[in-house]
GROMACS .gro file of C-alpha atoms in nm:
model
  480
    1MET     CA    1  19.932  13.577   2.126
    2ALA     CA    2  20.070  13.513   1.771
    3SER     CA    3  19.858  13.308   1.533
    4LEU     CA    4  19.960  12.955   1.407
    5PHE     CA    5  20.080  13.137   1.094
    6ASP     CA    6  20.314  13.361   1.267
    7PHE     CA    7  20.452  13.067   1.490
    8SER     CA    8  20.498  12.852   1.187
    9ARG     CA    9  20.693  13.117   1.018
   10GLN     CA   10  20.908  13.215   1.297
   11ILE     CA   11  21.012  12.854   1.316
   12ALA     CA   12  21.067  12.856   0.943
   13ASP     CA   13  21.281  13.166   0.962
   14LEU     CA   14  21.503  13.030   1.234
   15LYS     CA   15  21.550  12.700   1.042
   16LYS     CA   16  21.641  12.888   0.730
   17GLU     CA   17  21.928  13.056   0.932
   18GLN     CA   18  22.033  12.748   1.053
   19ARG     CA   19  21.940  12.847   1.428
   20TYR     CA   20  21.815  12.507   1.471
   21SER     CA   21  21.815  12.491   1.865
   22GLU     CA   22  21.635  12.812   1.878
   23ALA     CA   23  21.375  12.687   1.657
   24LEU     CA   24  21.322  12.399   1.880
   25SER     CA   25  21.309  12.616   2.183
   26HIS     CA   26  21.070  12.855   2.035
   27PHE     CA   27  20.842  12.519   1.951
   28LYS     CA   28  20.862  12.416   2.320
   29GLU     CA   29  20.772  12.733   2.444
   30ASN     CA   30  20.483  12.829   2.240
   31LYS     CA   31  20.330  12.503   2.166
   32SER     CA   32  20.078  12.510   2.439
   33ASN     CA   33  19.894  12.790   2.249
   34PHE     CA   34  19.778  12.533   2.016
   35SER     CA   35  19.588  12.220   2.003
   36LYS     CA   36  19.767  11.900   1.907
   37GLU     CA   37  19.550  11.856   1.620
   38GLN     CA   38  19.624  12.223   1.506
   39LEU     CA   39  19.997  12.138   1.506
   40SER     CA   40  19.983  11.797   1.369
   41ASN     CA   41  19.798  11.911   1.073
   42ASN     CA   42  20.046  12.198   1.014
   43GLU     CA   43  20.264  12.023   0.739
   44TYR     CA   44  20.515  12.329   0.775
   45VAL     CA   45  20.547  12.297   1.154
   46VAL     CA   46  20.577  11.922   1.148
   47SER     CA   47  20.849  11.893   0.873
   48ASP     CA   48  21.043  12.188   1.012
   49ILE     CA   49  21.068  12.038   1.361
   50ILE     CA   50  21.156  11.702   1.224
   51SER     CA   51  21.424  11.872   1.012
   52CYS     CA   52  21.564  12.087   1.323
   53LEU     CA   53  21.587  11.757   1.551
   54ARG     CA   54  21.774  11.605   1.252
   55TYR     CA   55  22.033  11.890   1.210
   56THR     CA   56  22.090  11.880   1.586
   57ASN     CA   57  22.133  11.506   1.571
   58GLN     CA   58  21.850  11.423   1.810
   59PHE     CA   59  21.715  11.149   1.554
   60ASP     CA   60  21.519  10.942   1.832
   61ALA     CA   61  21.337  11.260   1.922
   62GLY     CA   62  21.239  11.313   1.574
   63PHE     CA   63  21.064  10.973   1.580
   64GLN     CA   64  20.926  11.042   1.933
   65PHE     CA   65  20.773  11.367   1.798
   66LEU     CA   66  20.615  11.195   1.524
   67LYS     CA   67  20.447  10.941   1.753
   68ILE     CA   68  20.341  11.204   2.003
   69TYR     CA   69  20.158  11.414   1.732
   70ASP     CA   70  20.037  11.093   1.554
   71ILE     CA   71  20.190  11.174   1.234
   72LYS     CA   72  20.096  10.891   1.005
   73ILE     CA   73  20.359  10.781   0.721
   74ASP     CA   74  20.156  10.656   0.438
   75ASP     CA   75  20.094  10.777   0.060
   76SER     CA   76  19.812  11.006   0.184
   77GLN     CA   77  20.063  11.203   0.362
   78LYS     CA   78  20.212  11.542   0.252
   79GLU     CA   79  20.532  11.534   0.058
   80ARG     CA   80  20.708  11.780   0.282
   81ILE     CA   81  20.662  11.562   0.574
   82LEU     CA   82  20.763  11.256   0.401
   83THR     CA   83  21.064  11.395   0.267
   84ALA     CA   84  21.174  11.534   0.604
   85TYR     CA   85  21.087  11.192   0.784
   86GLY     CA   86  21.293  11.029   0.491
   87TRP     CA   87  21.619  11.230   0.563
   88LEU     CA   88  21.566  11.156   0.932
   89LEU     CA   89  21.589  10.787   0.851
   90TRP     CA   90  21.877  10.854   0.632
   91SER     CA   91  22.068  11.039   0.911
   92LYS     CA   92  21.983  10.783   1.143
   93TYR     CA   93  22.101  10.493   0.937
   94LYS     CA   94  22.399  10.686   0.858
   95ALA     CA   95  22.487  10.754   1.234
   96GLU     CA   96  22.440  10.391   1.292
   97ASN     CA   97  22.676  10.281   1.032
   98GLU     CA   98  22.936  10.577   1.066
   99ASN     CA   99  23.211  10.304   1.085
  100THR     CA  100  23.198  10.251   0.712
  101SER     CA  101  23.382  10.510   0.516
  102ASN     CA  102  23.200  10.719   0.267
  103SER     CA  103  23.444  10.726  -0.025
  104ASP     CA  104  23.380  10.900  -0.355
  105ASP     CA  105  23.548  10.653  -0.545
  106GLU     CA  106  23.234  10.461  -0.688
  107THR     CA  107  23.461  10.186  -0.850
  108GLN     CA  108  23.544  10.043  -0.510
  109PHE     CA  109  23.179   9.941  -0.457
  110PHE     CA  110  23.162   9.719  -0.748
  111ASP     CA  111  23.496   9.579  -0.810
  112GLU     CA  112  23.460   9.203  -0.774
  113ASP     CA  113  23.609   9.062  -0.448
  114GLU     CA  114  23.747   8.721  -0.368
  115ASP     CA  115  23.626   8.672   0.014
  116ASP     CA  116  23.465   8.337  -0.051
  117PHE     CA  117  23.744   8.199   0.210
  118GLN     CA  118  23.573   8.396   0.503
  119GLU     CA  119  23.274   8.240   0.675
  120GLN     CA  120  22.957   8.392   0.595
  121ASN     CA  121  22.677   8.416   0.846
  122PHE     CA  122  22.357   8.546   0.647
  123TYR     CA  123  22.104   8.538   0.940
  124TYR     CA  124  22.007   8.883   1.068
  125ASP     CA  125  21.688   9.025   1.248
  126LYS     CA  126  21.562   9.288   1.014
  127ASN     CA  127  21.561   9.601   1.236
  128GLU     CA  128  21.287   9.857   1.264
  129LEU     CA  129  21.496  10.118   1.086
  130ILE     CA  130  21.557   9.891   0.769
  131GLU     CA  131  21.153   9.844   0.773
  132ARG     CA  132  21.097  10.211   0.790
  133ILE     CA  133  21.287  10.291   0.510
  134GLU     CA  134  21.155   9.971   0.289
  135THR     CA  135  20.817  10.118   0.367
  136LEU     CA  136  20.883  10.465   0.277
  137ILE     CA  137  21.073  10.416  -0.058
  138PRO     CA  138  20.755  10.303  -0.269
  139ILE     CA  139  20.561  10.599  -0.112
  140LEU     CA  140  20.835  10.846  -0.233
  141LEU     CA  141  20.843  10.668  -0.574
  142GLY     CA  142  20.487  10.730  -0.626
  143LEU     CA  143  20.540  11.099  -0.552
  144ASN     CA  144  20.800  11.103  -0.854
  145SER     CA  145  20.907  11.467  -0.769
  146ASP     CA  146  21.285  11.590  -0.791
  147PHE     CA  147  21.294  11.620  -0.436
  148SER     CA  148  21.163  11.265  -0.331
  149ASN     CA  149  21.354  11.082  -0.620
  150THR     CA  150  21.675  11.243  -0.479
  151LEU     CA  151  21.586  11.112  -0.112
  152VAL     CA  152  21.522  10.783  -0.267
  153SER     CA  153  21.843  10.774  -0.418
  154ASN     CA  154  22.023  10.847  -0.099
  155LEU     CA  155  21.821  10.616   0.124
  156PHE     CA  156  21.880  10.324  -0.146
  157SER     CA  157  22.265  10.419  -0.137
  158ILE     CA  158  22.308  10.444   0.237
  159VAL     CA  159  22.173  10.088   0.301
  160LEU     CA  160  22.350   9.912   0.021
  161LYS     CA  161  22.681  10.090   0.035
  162SER     CA  162  22.716  10.084   0.416
  163GLU     CA  163  22.645   9.698   0.406
  164LYS     CA  164  22.881   9.655   0.086
  165LYS     CA  165  23.169   9.814   0.272
  166LYS     CA  166  23.136   9.613   0.602
  167PRO     CA  167  23.416   9.360   0.643
  168ALA     CA  168  23.156   9.100   0.616
  169PRO     CA  169  22.866   9.215   0.432
  170ASN     CA  170  22.520   9.039   0.495
  171TRP     CA  171  22.421   8.961   0.173
  172GLN     CA  172  22.078   8.822   0.268
  173LEU     CA  173  21.974   9.173   0.403
  174VAL     CA  174  22.088   9.328   0.067
  175ASN     CA  175  21.915   9.079  -0.143
  176ASP     CA  176  21.596   9.121   0.083
  177PHE     CA  177  21.638   9.500   0.074
  178CYS     CA  178  21.641   9.512  -0.312
  179SER     CA  179  21.365   9.260  -0.336
  180GLN     CA  180  21.157   9.538  -0.157
  181ILE     CA  181  21.207   9.779  -0.441
  182ASN     CA  182  21.093   9.741  -0.803
  183PRO     CA  183  21.399   9.846  -1.015
  184THR     CA  184  21.172   9.989  -1.310
  185MET     CA  185  21.080  10.265  -1.050
  186LEU     CA  186  21.421  10.375  -1.000
  187SER     CA  187  21.594  10.651  -1.208
  188THR     CA  188  21.825  10.576  -1.481
  189ASP     CA  189  21.994  10.933  -1.472
  190CYS     CA  190  22.370  10.928  -1.405
  191SER     CA  191  22.528  11.215  -1.207
  192THR     CA  192  22.897  11.337  -1.222
  193ILE     CA  193  23.135  11.387  -0.960
  194GLN     CA  194  23.505  11.515  -0.965
  195VAL     CA  195  23.788  11.282  -0.835
  196GLU     CA  196  24.126  11.326  -0.788
  197ARG     CA  197  24.365  11.065  -0.970
  198LYS     CA  198  24.736  11.094  -1.015
  199GLY     CA  199  24.711  11.463  -0.883
  200ARG     CA  200  24.454  11.565  -1.143
  201THR     CA  201  24.113  11.641  -1.105
  202GLN     CA  202  23.876  11.481  -1.345
  203ASP     CA  203  23.495  11.416  -1.392
  204MET     CA  204  23.359  11.050  -1.350
  205GLU     CA  205  23.015  10.946  -1.406
  206LEU     CA  206  22.837  10.754  -1.158
  207ALA     CA  207  22.602  10.449  -1.220
  208SER     CA  208  22.213  10.543  -1.198
  209ASP     CA  209  22.033  10.377  -0.922
  210PHE     CA  210  21.875  10.161  -1.189
  211GLU     CA  211  22.202   9.988  -1.272
  212ASN     CA  212  22.318   9.981  -0.885
  213TRP     CA  213  21.999   9.774  -0.811
  214TYR     CA  214  22.110   9.524  -1.046
  215ALA     CA  215  22.465   9.529  -0.966
  216TYR     CA  216  22.368   9.476  -0.583
  217LYS     CA  217  22.094   9.232  -0.648
  218THR     CA  218  22.306   8.992  -0.868
  219LYS     CA  219  22.615   8.993  -0.630
  220ALA     CA  220  22.401   8.922  -0.346
  221LEU     CA  221  22.243   8.623  -0.534
  222MET     CA  222  22.580   8.490  -0.616
  223LYS     CA  223  22.702   8.502  -0.270
  224LEU     CA  224  22.392   8.326  -0.147
  225GLY     CA  225  22.402   8.070  -0.434
  226GLU     CA  226  22.056   8.139  -0.573
  227TRP     CA  227  22.196   8.052  -0.920
  228GLN     CA  228  21.883   8.028  -1.125
  229GLU     CA  229  21.792   8.397  -1.003
  230CYS     CA  230  22.127   8.510  -1.027
  231PHE     CA  231  22.130   8.392  -1.417
  232ASP     CA  232  21.812   8.535  -1.507
  233THR     CA  233  21.856   8.883  -1.328
  234SER     CA  234  22.204   8.909  -1.476
  235LYS     CA  235  22.090   8.843  -1.814
  236GLU     CA  236  21.821   9.088  -1.758
  237ALA     CA  237  22.063   9.360  -1.647
  238LEU     CA  238  22.286   9.291  -1.978
  239GLU     CA  239  21.968   9.348  -2.172
  240LYS     CA  240  21.818   9.649  -2.003
  241ILE     CA  241  22.106   9.870  -1.887
  242GLU     CA  242  22.197  10.100  -2.179
  243ASN     CA  243  22.542  10.234  -2.033
  244PHE     CA  244  22.765  10.056  -1.801
  245HIS     CA  245  22.974  10.183  -1.542
  246TYR     CA  246  23.263  10.009  -1.327
  247SER     CA  247  23.295   9.734  -1.553
  248ASN     CA  248  22.942   9.590  -1.453
  249ASP     CA  249  22.904   9.454  -1.826
  250VAL     CA  250  23.194   9.222  -1.736
  251TRP     CA  251  23.081   9.131  -1.389
  252PHE     CA  252  22.734   9.074  -1.510
  253SER     CA  253  22.850   8.842  -1.786
  254ARG     CA  254  23.077   8.694  -1.548
  255ARG     CA  255  22.762   8.595  -1.299
  256VAL     CA  256  22.595   8.450  -1.601
  257ALA     CA  257  22.886   8.211  -1.648
  258LEU     CA  258  22.910   8.119  -1.286
  259SER     CA  259  22.551   8.054  -1.263
  260LYS     CA  260  22.573   7.821  -1.570
  261LYS     CA  261  22.844   7.659  -1.389
  262ASN     CA  262  22.636   7.578  -1.072
  263LEU     CA  263  22.340   7.478  -1.292
  264GLY     CA  264  22.568   7.211  -1.447
  265ASN     CA  265  22.681   7.365  -1.783
  266THR     CA  266  23.062   7.360  -1.769
  267GLU     CA  267  23.137   7.400  -2.122
  268ASP     CA  268  22.936   7.714  -2.186
  269THR     CA  269  23.091   7.840  -1.840
  270ILE     CA  270  23.463   7.798  -1.973
  271GLU     CA  271  23.370   7.957  -2.288
  272GLU     CA  272  23.224   8.272  -2.146
  273LEU     CA  273  23.485   8.319  -1.872
  274GLU     CA  274  23.771   8.295  -2.149
  275THR     CA  275  23.590   8.550  -2.349
  276ILE     CA  276  23.552   8.763  -2.007
  277LEU     CA  277  23.943   8.740  -1.918
  278LYS     CA  278  24.016   8.855  -2.255
  279ARG     CA  279  23.860   9.202  -2.146
  280LYS     CA  280  23.926   9.184  -1.763
  281ARG     CA  281  24.235   8.985  -1.657
  282GLU     CA  282  24.160   8.951  -1.291
  283TRP     CA  283  24.314   8.685  -1.098
  284PHE     CA  284  23.995   8.518  -0.937
  285ILE     CA  285  23.832   8.487  -1.308
  286GLN     CA  286  24.161   8.294  -1.381
  287LYS     CA  287  24.119   8.081  -1.062
  288GLU     CA  288  23.752   7.997  -1.160
  289LEU     CA  289  23.871   7.883  -1.513
  290ALA     CA  290  24.155   7.674  -1.335
  291GLU     CA  291  23.887   7.504  -1.097
  292LEU     CA  292  23.682   7.423  -1.424
  293TYR     CA  293  23.966   7.277  -1.607
  294PHE     CA  294  24.065   7.062  -1.299
  295GLU     CA  295  23.713   6.952  -1.280
  296LYS     CA  296  23.741   6.825  -1.649
  297ASP     CA  297  24.082   6.661  -1.543
  298ASP     CA  298  24.286   6.890  -1.776
  299LEU     CA  299  24.580   6.936  -1.560
  300VAL     CA  300  24.798   7.125  -1.805
  301ALA     CA  301  24.523   7.383  -1.864
  302ALA     CA  302  24.446   7.402  -1.508
  303PHE     CA  303  24.786   7.440  -1.393
  304LYS     CA  304  24.868   7.708  -1.633
  305MET     CA  305  24.548   7.923  -1.538
  306ALA     CA  306  24.653   7.866  -1.179
  307ILE     CA  307  24.987   7.997  -1.228
  308ASP     CA  308  24.877   8.291  -1.431
  309ALA     CA  309  24.640   8.378  -1.135
  310ILE     CA  310  24.888   8.342  -0.855
  311ASN     CA  311  25.136   8.578  -1.068
  312ASN     CA  312  24.838   8.816  -1.147
  313PHE     CA  313  24.797   9.136  -0.941
  314GLY     CA  314  24.629   9.105  -0.595
  315PRO     CA  315  24.734   9.041  -0.231
  316LEU     CA  316  24.841   8.683  -0.152
  317GLU     CA  317  24.635   8.679   0.142
  318PHE     CA  318  24.315   8.656  -0.084
  319LYS     CA  319  24.467   8.383  -0.260
  320VAL     CA  320  24.445   8.123  -0.013
  321ASP     CA  321  24.196   7.906  -0.187
  322LEU     CA  322  24.402   7.949  -0.491
  323LEU     CA  323  24.704   7.792  -0.315
  324PHE     CA  324  24.485   7.512  -0.215
  325LEU     CA  325  24.378   7.438  -0.576
  326ILE     CA  326  24.743   7.454  -0.709
  327ALA     CA  327  24.858   7.208  -0.419
  328LYS     CA  328  24.558   6.959  -0.561
  329ILE     CA  329  24.657   7.006  -0.922
  330LEU     CA  330  25.044   6.949  -0.817
  331ASN     CA  331  24.952   6.636  -0.619
  332LYS     CA  332  24.747   6.492  -0.912
  333GLN     CA  333  25.061   6.552  -1.105
  334GLY     CA  334  25.292   6.340  -0.868
  335LYS     CA  335  25.459   6.661  -0.720
  336SER     CA  336  25.381   6.572  -0.373
  337ASP     CA  337  25.682   6.787  -0.217
  338LEU     CA  338  25.542   7.102  -0.403
  339ALA     CA  339  25.183   7.006  -0.310
  340PHE     CA  340  25.264   7.008   0.057
  341LYS     CA  341  25.446   7.325   0.049
  342HIS     CA  342  25.146   7.497  -0.117
  343LEU     CA  343  24.911   7.349   0.138
  344SER     CA  344  25.139   7.469   0.412
  345LEU     CA  345  25.158   7.834   0.278
  346SER     CA  346  24.755   7.816   0.253
  347LYS     CA  347  24.740   7.725   0.626
  348LEU     CA  348  25.014   7.953   0.751
  349VAL     CA  349  24.878   8.263   0.550
  350ARG     CA  350  24.535   8.203   0.745
  351GLN     CA  351  24.704   8.156   1.094
  352ASP     CA  352  24.902   8.466   1.044
  353GLU     CA  353  24.586   8.656   0.946
  354GLU     CA  354  24.400   8.484   1.225
  355TRP     CA  355  24.161   8.325   1.000
  356LYS     CA  356  23.991   8.009   1.062
  357VAL     CA  357  24.161   7.694   0.898
  358PRO     CA  358  23.895   7.489   0.708
  359GLN     CA  359  23.883   7.113   0.801
  360LYS     CA  360  23.938   7.031   0.430
  361LEU     CA  361  24.294   7.192   0.464
  362PHE     CA  362  24.384   6.980   0.767
  363ASP     CA  363  24.255   6.676   0.591
  364GLU     CA  364  24.472   6.724   0.277
  365LEU     CA  365  24.794   6.797   0.484
  366ASN     CA  366  24.748   6.488   0.718
  367GLN     CA  367  24.804   6.277   0.375
  368PHE     CA  368  25.162   6.369   0.398
  369ASP     CA  369  25.459   6.247   0.564
  370GLN     CA  370  25.638   6.574   0.601
  371SER     CA  371  25.685   6.763   0.924
  372GLU     CA  372  25.466   7.020   0.986
  373ILE     CA  373  25.610   7.394   0.874
  374PRO     CA  374  25.601   7.618   1.154
  375LEU     CA  375  25.449   7.979   1.142
  376SER     CA  376  25.800   8.120   1.182
  377GLU     CA  377  25.892   7.985   0.830
  378LEU     CA  378  25.607   8.180   0.672
  379LYS     CA  379  25.849   8.452   0.493
  380ASN     CA  380  26.086   8.197   0.387
  381LEU     CA  381  25.824   7.965   0.226
  382LYS     CA  382  25.660   8.258   0.071
  383SER     CA  383  25.981   8.345  -0.099
  384GLU     CA  384  26.056   8.037  -0.194
  385LEU     CA  385  25.729   7.964  -0.381
  386LYS     CA  386  25.743   8.313  -0.538
  387LYS     CA  387  26.062   8.225  -0.703
  388TYR     CA  388  25.872   7.891  -0.840
  389TRP     CA  389  25.593   8.106  -0.968
  390ASN     CA  390  25.789   8.353  -1.140
  391GLY     CA  391  25.998   8.090  -1.304
  392PHE     CA  392  25.677   7.993  -1.526
  393ASN     CA  393  25.665   8.375  -1.616
  394LYS     CA  394  26.021   8.359  -1.763
  395ASN     CA  395  25.936   8.037  -1.939
  396ASP     CA  396  25.637   8.209  -2.095
  397GLU     CA  397  25.825   8.490  -2.215
  398ASN     CA  398  26.111   8.265  -2.374
  399GLN     CA  399  25.839   8.077  -2.569
  400LYS     CA  400  25.683   8.374  -2.712
  401THR     CA  401  25.734   8.436  -3.084
  402PRO     CA  402  26.007   8.696  -3.085
  403ARG     CA  403  25.834   8.909  -3.327
  404HIS     CA  404  25.793   9.284  -3.282
  405ARG     CA  405  25.581   9.554  -3.430
  406ASN     CA  406  25.555   9.936  -3.413
  407ASN     CA  407  25.276  10.101  -3.249
  408SER     CA  408  25.221  10.231  -3.587
  409ASP     CA  409  25.182   9.887  -3.778
  410ASN     CA  410  24.851   9.811  -3.918
  411LEU     CA  411  24.716   9.450  -3.871
  412GLN     CA  412  24.500   9.237  -4.072
  413GLY     CA  413  24.241   8.978  -3.921
  414GLU     CA  414  23.912   8.826  -3.927
  415ILE     CA  415  23.612   8.898  -3.689
  416THR     CA  416  23.534   8.557  -3.521
  417LYS     CA  417  23.296   8.640  -3.260
  418LEU     CA  418  23.034   8.917  -3.191
  419LEU     CA  419  22.949   8.973  -2.836
  420HIS     CA  420  22.678   9.255  -2.864
  421ASP     CA  421  22.508   9.390  -3.178
  422ASN     CA  422  22.249   9.653  -3.049
  423GLU     CA  423  22.163  10.023  -3.043
  424ARG     CA  424  22.502  10.074  -2.856
  425GLY     CA  425  22.712   9.970  -3.141
  426LYS     CA  426  22.897   9.625  -3.171
  427ASP     CA  427  23.176   9.430  -2.997
  428GLY     CA  428  23.368   9.125  -3.032
  429PHE     CA  429  23.684   8.972  -3.129
  430ILE     CA  430  23.935   8.976  -3.430
  431LYS     CA  431  24.154   8.691  -3.485
  432SER     CA  432  24.508   8.744  -3.625
  433ASP     CA  433  24.844   8.540  -3.640
  434ASN     CA  434  24.672   8.316  -3.360
  435ASN     CA  435  24.592   8.609  -3.140
  436GLU     CA  436  24.268   8.749  -3.027
  437PHE     CA  437  24.196   9.122  -3.027
  438TYR     CA  438  23.882   9.261  -2.846
  439PHE     CA  439  23.722   9.565  -3.029
  440SER     CA  440  23.439   9.780  -2.990
  441ALA     CA  441  23.271  10.026  -3.259
  442SER     CA  442  23.044  10.307  -3.216
  443PRO     CA  443  22.666  10.287  -3.344
  444ASN     CA  444  22.739  10.624  -3.527
  445TRP     CA  445  23.052  10.485  -3.729
  446HIS     CA  446  22.975  10.452  -4.108
  447LEU     CA  447  23.119  10.074  -4.109
  448THR     CA  448  22.968   9.951  -3.808
  449SER     CA  449  22.671   9.775  -3.958
  450GLU     CA  450  22.887   9.610  -4.212
  451LEU     CA  451  23.090   9.428  -3.893
  452THR     CA  452  22.998   9.067  -3.913
  453ILE     CA  453  23.145   8.745  -3.812
  454GLY     CA  454  23.390   8.606  -4.108
  455LYS     CA  455  23.453   8.975  -4.242
  456LYS     CA  456  23.819   9.060  -4.290
  457VAL     CA  457  23.943   9.392  -4.153
  458VAL     CA  458  24.262   9.632  -4.141
  459PHE     CA  459  24.292   9.741  -3.761
  460LYS     CA  460  24.556   9.900  -3.557
  461VAL     CA  461  24.629   9.820  -3.183
  462ILE     CA  462  24.671  10.142  -2.960
  463PRO     CA  463  24.871  10.075  -2.679
  464ALA     CA  464  24.770  10.129  -2.298
  465THR     CA  465  24.873  10.478  -2.185
  466ASP     CA  466  24.783  10.716  -1.882
  467GLY     CA  467  24.588  10.418  -1.729
  468LYS     CA  468  24.375  10.369  -2.053
  469LYS     CA  469  24.350  10.020  -2.156
  470GLU     CA  470  24.483   9.906  -2.486
  471GLN     CA  471  24.241   9.962  -2.763
  472THR     CA  472  24.200   9.802  -3.107
  473ARG     CA  473  24.078  10.032  -3.375
  474ILE     CA  474  23.918   9.899  -3.696
  475LEU     CA  475  24.033  10.109  -4.006
  476LYS     CA  476  23.873   9.945  -4.282
  477LEU     CA  477  23.708   9.651  -4.458
  478ILE     CA  478  23.898   9.397  -4.682
  479ASP     CA  479  23.711   9.325  -4.991
  480GLN     CA  480  23.625   8.977  -5.032
   0.00000   0.00000   0.00000
């Protein structure tokens, strides 16, 4: 009879050769030669059998094996067994959520989306698999080895990313899962992957687990309406994260602003969103500003911002609440016919997508005497209103000062605002000829320390090319 060592070595060799089914068969045929205690106390046999069951997609059998041999999962367990168990959890969770795609384009995970028009149901029964993952992660973090940290990263990502990519993410689950993990224990290392864009392969740096925790946590708090905690955690993210990815600094700033709005500070919210808009011209930020101006009864500013939002990039289907807002502004301006058409379009788009039409929309429509516009007229109504919106684009172009400058022109201006001044450098805004230009300066540049509010500078605007955004480069200071 082979010794326990030889038995263990045979299973290990078969596993190494990826002959997983043979390894499992060898275990079944020879396990009776050893006591239950001998097998359960051998970390190599236990971890290899769990791994072989995982590789053959027998996930439930893996959990059953642990139960039969009374393998405890706690901080006294061997690392080899803990990591094998962790990868079993990872594979099981991935299999149960395999309907969500696994894209390498991480920017998709954090682009802000405007899905508030959909009904959200945050009730859920925390399943056993989530609870097991939540229990294991702190144990793995305590080990603090390369193997355990890699596993933590994968467990953390598989739960949050699979939930985020669902049609209706359960943000209560995301929030509760993040709450079980101390972010200070997570890795701040950033890995790099290769992605293909415009036919070219290029490196893309991914956010660390530490940054991802703040991104998911603050978004969940925003969705749940936990505004004070959202404000505090977003501010903490801006202070503690050294290098932002996927425009997370913009999104954290936006959540700070929206938290202020919902905590009753409208003026600060407008100022902060206006600043964010200069760096990230997203339609939903314009919509939020339009709502704030409307609340202040500034109909001119509200209408202009709402039209900018409707003309900005983004599917019309996601802008049904924006259509509702434009209708309210138009109605208050006395343009009832246009208001009715915008309300109708908001309703028809929802019906065409088979979404629920909220009662507030029916209530608004019932205030008009016009006949209901049928769904068959959706295409014509959409075309008519698009021409109406585009007309404002033309008006804006005609009203612009016909001043042209070459890309090589140097401009002069004054620094009017600093957003950040820390070890990563400085950024803020330069005002020149009633226009504002966003700038950033590296901490290594010899003039960065002298960039202060009120300082006059010579700068150059480098136009956007090959997908890169327009940049402002300060060339020198003007002696005062």
